[in-house]
Short mmCIF file of C-alpha atoms in Angstrom, two decimals:
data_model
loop_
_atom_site.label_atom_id
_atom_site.label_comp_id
_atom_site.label_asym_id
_atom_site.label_seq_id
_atom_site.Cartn_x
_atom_site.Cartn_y
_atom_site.Cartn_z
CA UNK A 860 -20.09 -36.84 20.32
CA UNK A 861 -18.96 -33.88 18.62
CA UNK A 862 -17.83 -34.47 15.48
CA UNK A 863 -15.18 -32.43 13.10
CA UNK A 864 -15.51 -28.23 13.98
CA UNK A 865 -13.56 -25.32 12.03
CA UNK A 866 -12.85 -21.78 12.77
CA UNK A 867 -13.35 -19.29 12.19
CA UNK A 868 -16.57 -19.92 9.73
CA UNK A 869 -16.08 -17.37 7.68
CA UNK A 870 -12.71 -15.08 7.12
CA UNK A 871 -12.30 -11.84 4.89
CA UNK A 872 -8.98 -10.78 3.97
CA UNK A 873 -6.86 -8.85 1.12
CA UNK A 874 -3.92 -10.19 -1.26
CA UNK A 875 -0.82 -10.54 -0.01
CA UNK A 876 -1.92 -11.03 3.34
CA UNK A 877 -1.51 -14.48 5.37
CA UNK A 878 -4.11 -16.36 7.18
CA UNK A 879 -4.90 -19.34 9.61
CA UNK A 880 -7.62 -21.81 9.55
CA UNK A 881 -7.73 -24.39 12.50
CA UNK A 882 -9.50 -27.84 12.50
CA UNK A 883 -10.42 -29.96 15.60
CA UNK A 884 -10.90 -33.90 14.85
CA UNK A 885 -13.88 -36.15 15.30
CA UNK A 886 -13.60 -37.61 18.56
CA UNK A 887 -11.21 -40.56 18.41
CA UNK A 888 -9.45 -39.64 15.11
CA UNK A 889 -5.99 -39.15 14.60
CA UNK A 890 -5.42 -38.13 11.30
CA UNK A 891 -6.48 -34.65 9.35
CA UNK A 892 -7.18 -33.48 5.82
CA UNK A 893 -7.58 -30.48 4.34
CA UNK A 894 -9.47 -29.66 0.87
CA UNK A 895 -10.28 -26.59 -1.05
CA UNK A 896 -13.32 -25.98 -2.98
CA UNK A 897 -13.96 -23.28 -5.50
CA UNK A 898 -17.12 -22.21 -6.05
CA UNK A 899 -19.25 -24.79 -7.89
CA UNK A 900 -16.43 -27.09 -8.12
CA UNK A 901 -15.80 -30.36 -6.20
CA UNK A 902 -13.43 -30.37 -3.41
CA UNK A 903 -9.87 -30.49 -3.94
CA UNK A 904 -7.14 -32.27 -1.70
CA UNK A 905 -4.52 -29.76 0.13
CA UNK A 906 -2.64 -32.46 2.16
CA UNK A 907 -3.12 -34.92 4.86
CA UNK A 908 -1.39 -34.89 8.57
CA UNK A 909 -1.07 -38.00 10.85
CA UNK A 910 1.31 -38.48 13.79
CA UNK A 911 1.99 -34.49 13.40
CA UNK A 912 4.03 -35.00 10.07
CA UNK A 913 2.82 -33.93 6.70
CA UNK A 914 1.85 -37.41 5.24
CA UNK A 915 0.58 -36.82 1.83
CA UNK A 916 0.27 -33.54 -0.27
CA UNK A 917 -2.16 -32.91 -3.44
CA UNK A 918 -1.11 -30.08 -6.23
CA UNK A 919 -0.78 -27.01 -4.12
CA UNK A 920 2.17 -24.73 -3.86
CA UNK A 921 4.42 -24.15 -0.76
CA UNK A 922 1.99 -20.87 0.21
CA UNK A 923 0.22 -23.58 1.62
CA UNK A 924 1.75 -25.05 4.83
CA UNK A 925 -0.40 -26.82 7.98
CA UNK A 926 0.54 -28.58 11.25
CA UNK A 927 -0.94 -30.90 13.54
CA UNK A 928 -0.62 -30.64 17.43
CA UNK A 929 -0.28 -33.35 19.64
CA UNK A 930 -4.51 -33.74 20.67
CA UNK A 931 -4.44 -34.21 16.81
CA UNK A 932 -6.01 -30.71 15.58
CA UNK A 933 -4.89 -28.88 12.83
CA UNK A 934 -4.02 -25.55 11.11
CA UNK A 935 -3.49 -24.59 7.57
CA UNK A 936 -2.06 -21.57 6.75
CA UNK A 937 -1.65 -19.97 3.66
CA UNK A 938 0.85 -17.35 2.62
CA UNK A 939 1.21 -14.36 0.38
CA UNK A 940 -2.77 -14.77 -0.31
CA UNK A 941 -4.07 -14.14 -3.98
CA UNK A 942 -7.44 -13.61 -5.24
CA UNK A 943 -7.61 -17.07 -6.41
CA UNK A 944 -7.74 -18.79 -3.11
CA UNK A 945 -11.19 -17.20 -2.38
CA UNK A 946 -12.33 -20.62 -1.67
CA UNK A 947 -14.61 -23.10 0.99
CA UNK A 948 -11.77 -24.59 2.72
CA UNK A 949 -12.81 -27.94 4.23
CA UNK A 950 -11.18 -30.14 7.18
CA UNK A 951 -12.19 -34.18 7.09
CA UNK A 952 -10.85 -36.34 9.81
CA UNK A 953 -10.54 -40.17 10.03
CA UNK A 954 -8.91 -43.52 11.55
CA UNK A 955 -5.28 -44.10 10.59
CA UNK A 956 -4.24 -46.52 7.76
CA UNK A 957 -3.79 -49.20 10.36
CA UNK A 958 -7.53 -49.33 11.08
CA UNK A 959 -8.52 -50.46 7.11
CA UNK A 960 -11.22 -49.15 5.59
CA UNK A 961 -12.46 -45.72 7.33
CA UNK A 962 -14.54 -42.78 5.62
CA UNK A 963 -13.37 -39.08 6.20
CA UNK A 964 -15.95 -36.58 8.20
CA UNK A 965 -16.02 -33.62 6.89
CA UNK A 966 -16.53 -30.15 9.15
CA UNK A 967 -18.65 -27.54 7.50
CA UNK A 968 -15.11 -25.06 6.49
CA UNK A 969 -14.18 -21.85 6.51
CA UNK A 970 -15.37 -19.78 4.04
CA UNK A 971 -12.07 -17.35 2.66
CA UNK A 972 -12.63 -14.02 0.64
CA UNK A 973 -9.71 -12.25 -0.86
CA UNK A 974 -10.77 -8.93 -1.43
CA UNK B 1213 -8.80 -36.99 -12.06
CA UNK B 1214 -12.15 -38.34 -10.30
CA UNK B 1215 -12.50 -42.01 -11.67
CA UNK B 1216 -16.14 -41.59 -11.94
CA UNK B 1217 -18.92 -40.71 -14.50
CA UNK B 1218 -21.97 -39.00 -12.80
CA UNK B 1219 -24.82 -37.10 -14.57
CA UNK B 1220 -25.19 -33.55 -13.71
CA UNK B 1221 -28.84 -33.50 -12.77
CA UNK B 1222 -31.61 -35.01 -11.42
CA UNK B 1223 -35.17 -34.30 -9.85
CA UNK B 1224 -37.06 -36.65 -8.08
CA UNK B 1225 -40.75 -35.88 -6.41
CA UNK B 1226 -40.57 -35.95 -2.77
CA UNK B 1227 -41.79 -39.29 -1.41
CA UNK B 1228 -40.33 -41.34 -4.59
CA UNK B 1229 -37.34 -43.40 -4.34
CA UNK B 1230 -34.37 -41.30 -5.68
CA UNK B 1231 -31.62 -43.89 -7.56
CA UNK B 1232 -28.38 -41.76 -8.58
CA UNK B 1233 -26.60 -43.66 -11.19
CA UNK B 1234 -22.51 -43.63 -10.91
CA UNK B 1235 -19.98 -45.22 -13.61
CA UNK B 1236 -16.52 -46.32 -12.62
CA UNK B 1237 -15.09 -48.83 -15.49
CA UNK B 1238 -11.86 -48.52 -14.42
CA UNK B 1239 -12.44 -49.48 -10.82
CA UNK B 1240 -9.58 -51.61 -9.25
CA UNK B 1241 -10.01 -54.69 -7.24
CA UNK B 1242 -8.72 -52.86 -3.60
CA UNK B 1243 -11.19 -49.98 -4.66
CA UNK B 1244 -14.11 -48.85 -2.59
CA UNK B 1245 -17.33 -47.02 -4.18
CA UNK B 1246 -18.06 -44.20 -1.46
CA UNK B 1247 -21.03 -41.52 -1.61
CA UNK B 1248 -20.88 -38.04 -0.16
CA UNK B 1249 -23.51 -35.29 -0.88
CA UNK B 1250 -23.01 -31.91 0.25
CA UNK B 1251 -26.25 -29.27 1.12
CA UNK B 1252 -25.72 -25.79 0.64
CA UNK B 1253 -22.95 -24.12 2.60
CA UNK B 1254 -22.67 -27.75 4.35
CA UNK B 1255 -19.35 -29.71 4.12
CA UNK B 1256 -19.59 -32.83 2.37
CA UNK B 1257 -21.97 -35.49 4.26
CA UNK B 1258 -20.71 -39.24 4.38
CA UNK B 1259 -23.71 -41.52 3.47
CA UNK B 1260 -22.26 -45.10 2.64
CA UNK B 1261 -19.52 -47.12 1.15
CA UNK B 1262 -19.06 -50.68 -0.17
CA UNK B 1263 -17.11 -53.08 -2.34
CA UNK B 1264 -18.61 -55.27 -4.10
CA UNK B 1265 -21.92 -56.55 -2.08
CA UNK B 1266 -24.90 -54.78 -1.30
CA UNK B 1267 -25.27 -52.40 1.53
CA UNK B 1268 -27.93 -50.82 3.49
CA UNK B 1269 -27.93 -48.21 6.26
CA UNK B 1270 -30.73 -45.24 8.11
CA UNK B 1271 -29.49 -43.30 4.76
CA UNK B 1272 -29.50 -45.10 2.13
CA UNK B 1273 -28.92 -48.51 0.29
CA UNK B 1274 -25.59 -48.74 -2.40
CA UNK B 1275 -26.23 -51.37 -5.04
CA UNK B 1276 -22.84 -52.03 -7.27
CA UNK B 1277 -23.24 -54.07 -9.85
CA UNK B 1278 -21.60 -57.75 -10.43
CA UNK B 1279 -19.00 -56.81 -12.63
CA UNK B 1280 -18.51 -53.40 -10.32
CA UNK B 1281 -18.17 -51.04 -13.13
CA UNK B 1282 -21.09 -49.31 -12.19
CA UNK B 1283 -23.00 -48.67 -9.17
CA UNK B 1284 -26.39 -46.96 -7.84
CA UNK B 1285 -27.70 -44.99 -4.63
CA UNK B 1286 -30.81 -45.60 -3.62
CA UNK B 1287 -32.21 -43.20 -1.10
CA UNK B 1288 -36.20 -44.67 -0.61
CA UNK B 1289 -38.19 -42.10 0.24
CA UNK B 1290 -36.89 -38.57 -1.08
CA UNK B 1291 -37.64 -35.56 1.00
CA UNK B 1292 -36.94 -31.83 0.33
CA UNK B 1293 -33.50 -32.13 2.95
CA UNK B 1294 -32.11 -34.65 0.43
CA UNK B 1295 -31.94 -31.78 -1.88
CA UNK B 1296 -27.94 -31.84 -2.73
CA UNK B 1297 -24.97 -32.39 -4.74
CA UNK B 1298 -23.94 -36.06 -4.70
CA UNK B 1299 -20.56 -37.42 -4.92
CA UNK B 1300 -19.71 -40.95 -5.95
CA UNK B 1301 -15.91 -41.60 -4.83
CA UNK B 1302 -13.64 -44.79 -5.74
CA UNK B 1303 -10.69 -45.41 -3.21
CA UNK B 1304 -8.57 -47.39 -1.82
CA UNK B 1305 -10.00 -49.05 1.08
CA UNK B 1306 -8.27 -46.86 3.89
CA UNK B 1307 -8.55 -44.37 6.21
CA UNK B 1308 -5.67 -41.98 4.96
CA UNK B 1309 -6.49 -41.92 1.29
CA UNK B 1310 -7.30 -38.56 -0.45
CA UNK B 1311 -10.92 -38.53 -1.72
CA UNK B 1312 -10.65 -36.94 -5.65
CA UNK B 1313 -13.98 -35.75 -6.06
CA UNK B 1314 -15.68 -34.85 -9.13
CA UNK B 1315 -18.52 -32.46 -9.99
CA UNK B 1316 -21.13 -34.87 -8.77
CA UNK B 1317 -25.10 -34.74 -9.27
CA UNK B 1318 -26.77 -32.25 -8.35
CA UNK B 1319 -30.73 -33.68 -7.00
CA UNK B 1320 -33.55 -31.30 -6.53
CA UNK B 1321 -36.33 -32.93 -5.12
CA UNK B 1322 -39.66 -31.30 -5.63
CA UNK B 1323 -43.02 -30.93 -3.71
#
């Protein structure tokens, strides 16, 4: 059973420049978030896609922008790069809220340099 | 804001039972206490989650206390692989809710 996988695993790129980071789902899972984590810093929530509409959105600007395909992966992108988002960028998958309680699963990111 | 008070570090000798301590006063009744840790260059591993009874699994064991204002995870026989940073979580019991984490615990265990 594979569970959640990212690519590319690790991504070097320049300011200004635009980039995509894709997710696949946990086997069975239907719904996709993505988090950013600075370096020695906790994870931070992007936004969430279910049913291949953005569903819920943490305190990011509009550089950042995803979509979710109908086998229920995902991409973020993120525009106009700066050096700031030199992050871990992390994909969890889980259940919908109609199954109740459900952790996330976490993949193991994409590591972004902005050079 | 992560709802939870963790300390920063801990050591434990491998072998011994590591117990990471986690505050959340302001816990609601429809909240969950979940516990991630994340190895080095790892995304965040899930370990266990509860409400407000006991729970055990392979991992670990999550004991929250009565008045569920504070809880602790017990994993019973450290080894060097449980070398991590731990996350203690309160949410909302459901699959689409944002985790907020905070800066968690960092464990070393030792030889």
């Amino acid at each position: 059973d594979a569970g959640v996988t990212q690519s590319p695993t690790h991504l070097i790129k320049t300011r200004g420049q635009q980039v995509t980071l894709r997710c696949s789902p946990k086997s069975g899972h239907d719904t996709v978030s993505w988090y950013q984590q600075a370096l020695g810093q906790g994870p931070q929530f992007i936004f969430q896609y279910y049913e291949e509409e953005e569903r819920q959105r943490g305190n990011f600007p509009d550089r950042f922008s995803g979509h979710q395909f109908p086998n229920y992966s995902s991409e973020l992108n993120v525009n106009a790069l700066l050096l700031g988002d030199s992050a871990l960028y992390l994909c969890a998958s889980s259940l919908g809220a109609s199954q109740g309680d459900q952790p996330q699963h976490f993949g193991d990111g994409t590591r972004l340099s902005i050079l | 804001d992560a709802k939870t008070t963790q300390p920063t570090s801990m050591d434990c000798a491998e072998g011994r039972a590591a117990n990471l301590p986690c505050n959340h006063s302001t816990i609601s009744g429809n909240e969950y206490v979940y516990w991630y840790r994340q190895i080095h260059s790892q995304g965040p591993q899930y370990i266990i989650h509860g409400l407000k009874n006991n729970e055990t699994n392979e991992m670990a064991s999550l004991i929250i206390t009565e008045d569920r204002k504070s809880s602790t995870l017990i994993l019973p026989h450290a080894t060097l692989r449980d070398t991590a940073v731990y996350y203690c979580i309160v949410r909302v019991g459901s699959g689409n809710t944002p985790l907020v984490f905070g800066k968690g615990t960092r464990l070393s265990v030792i030889a």
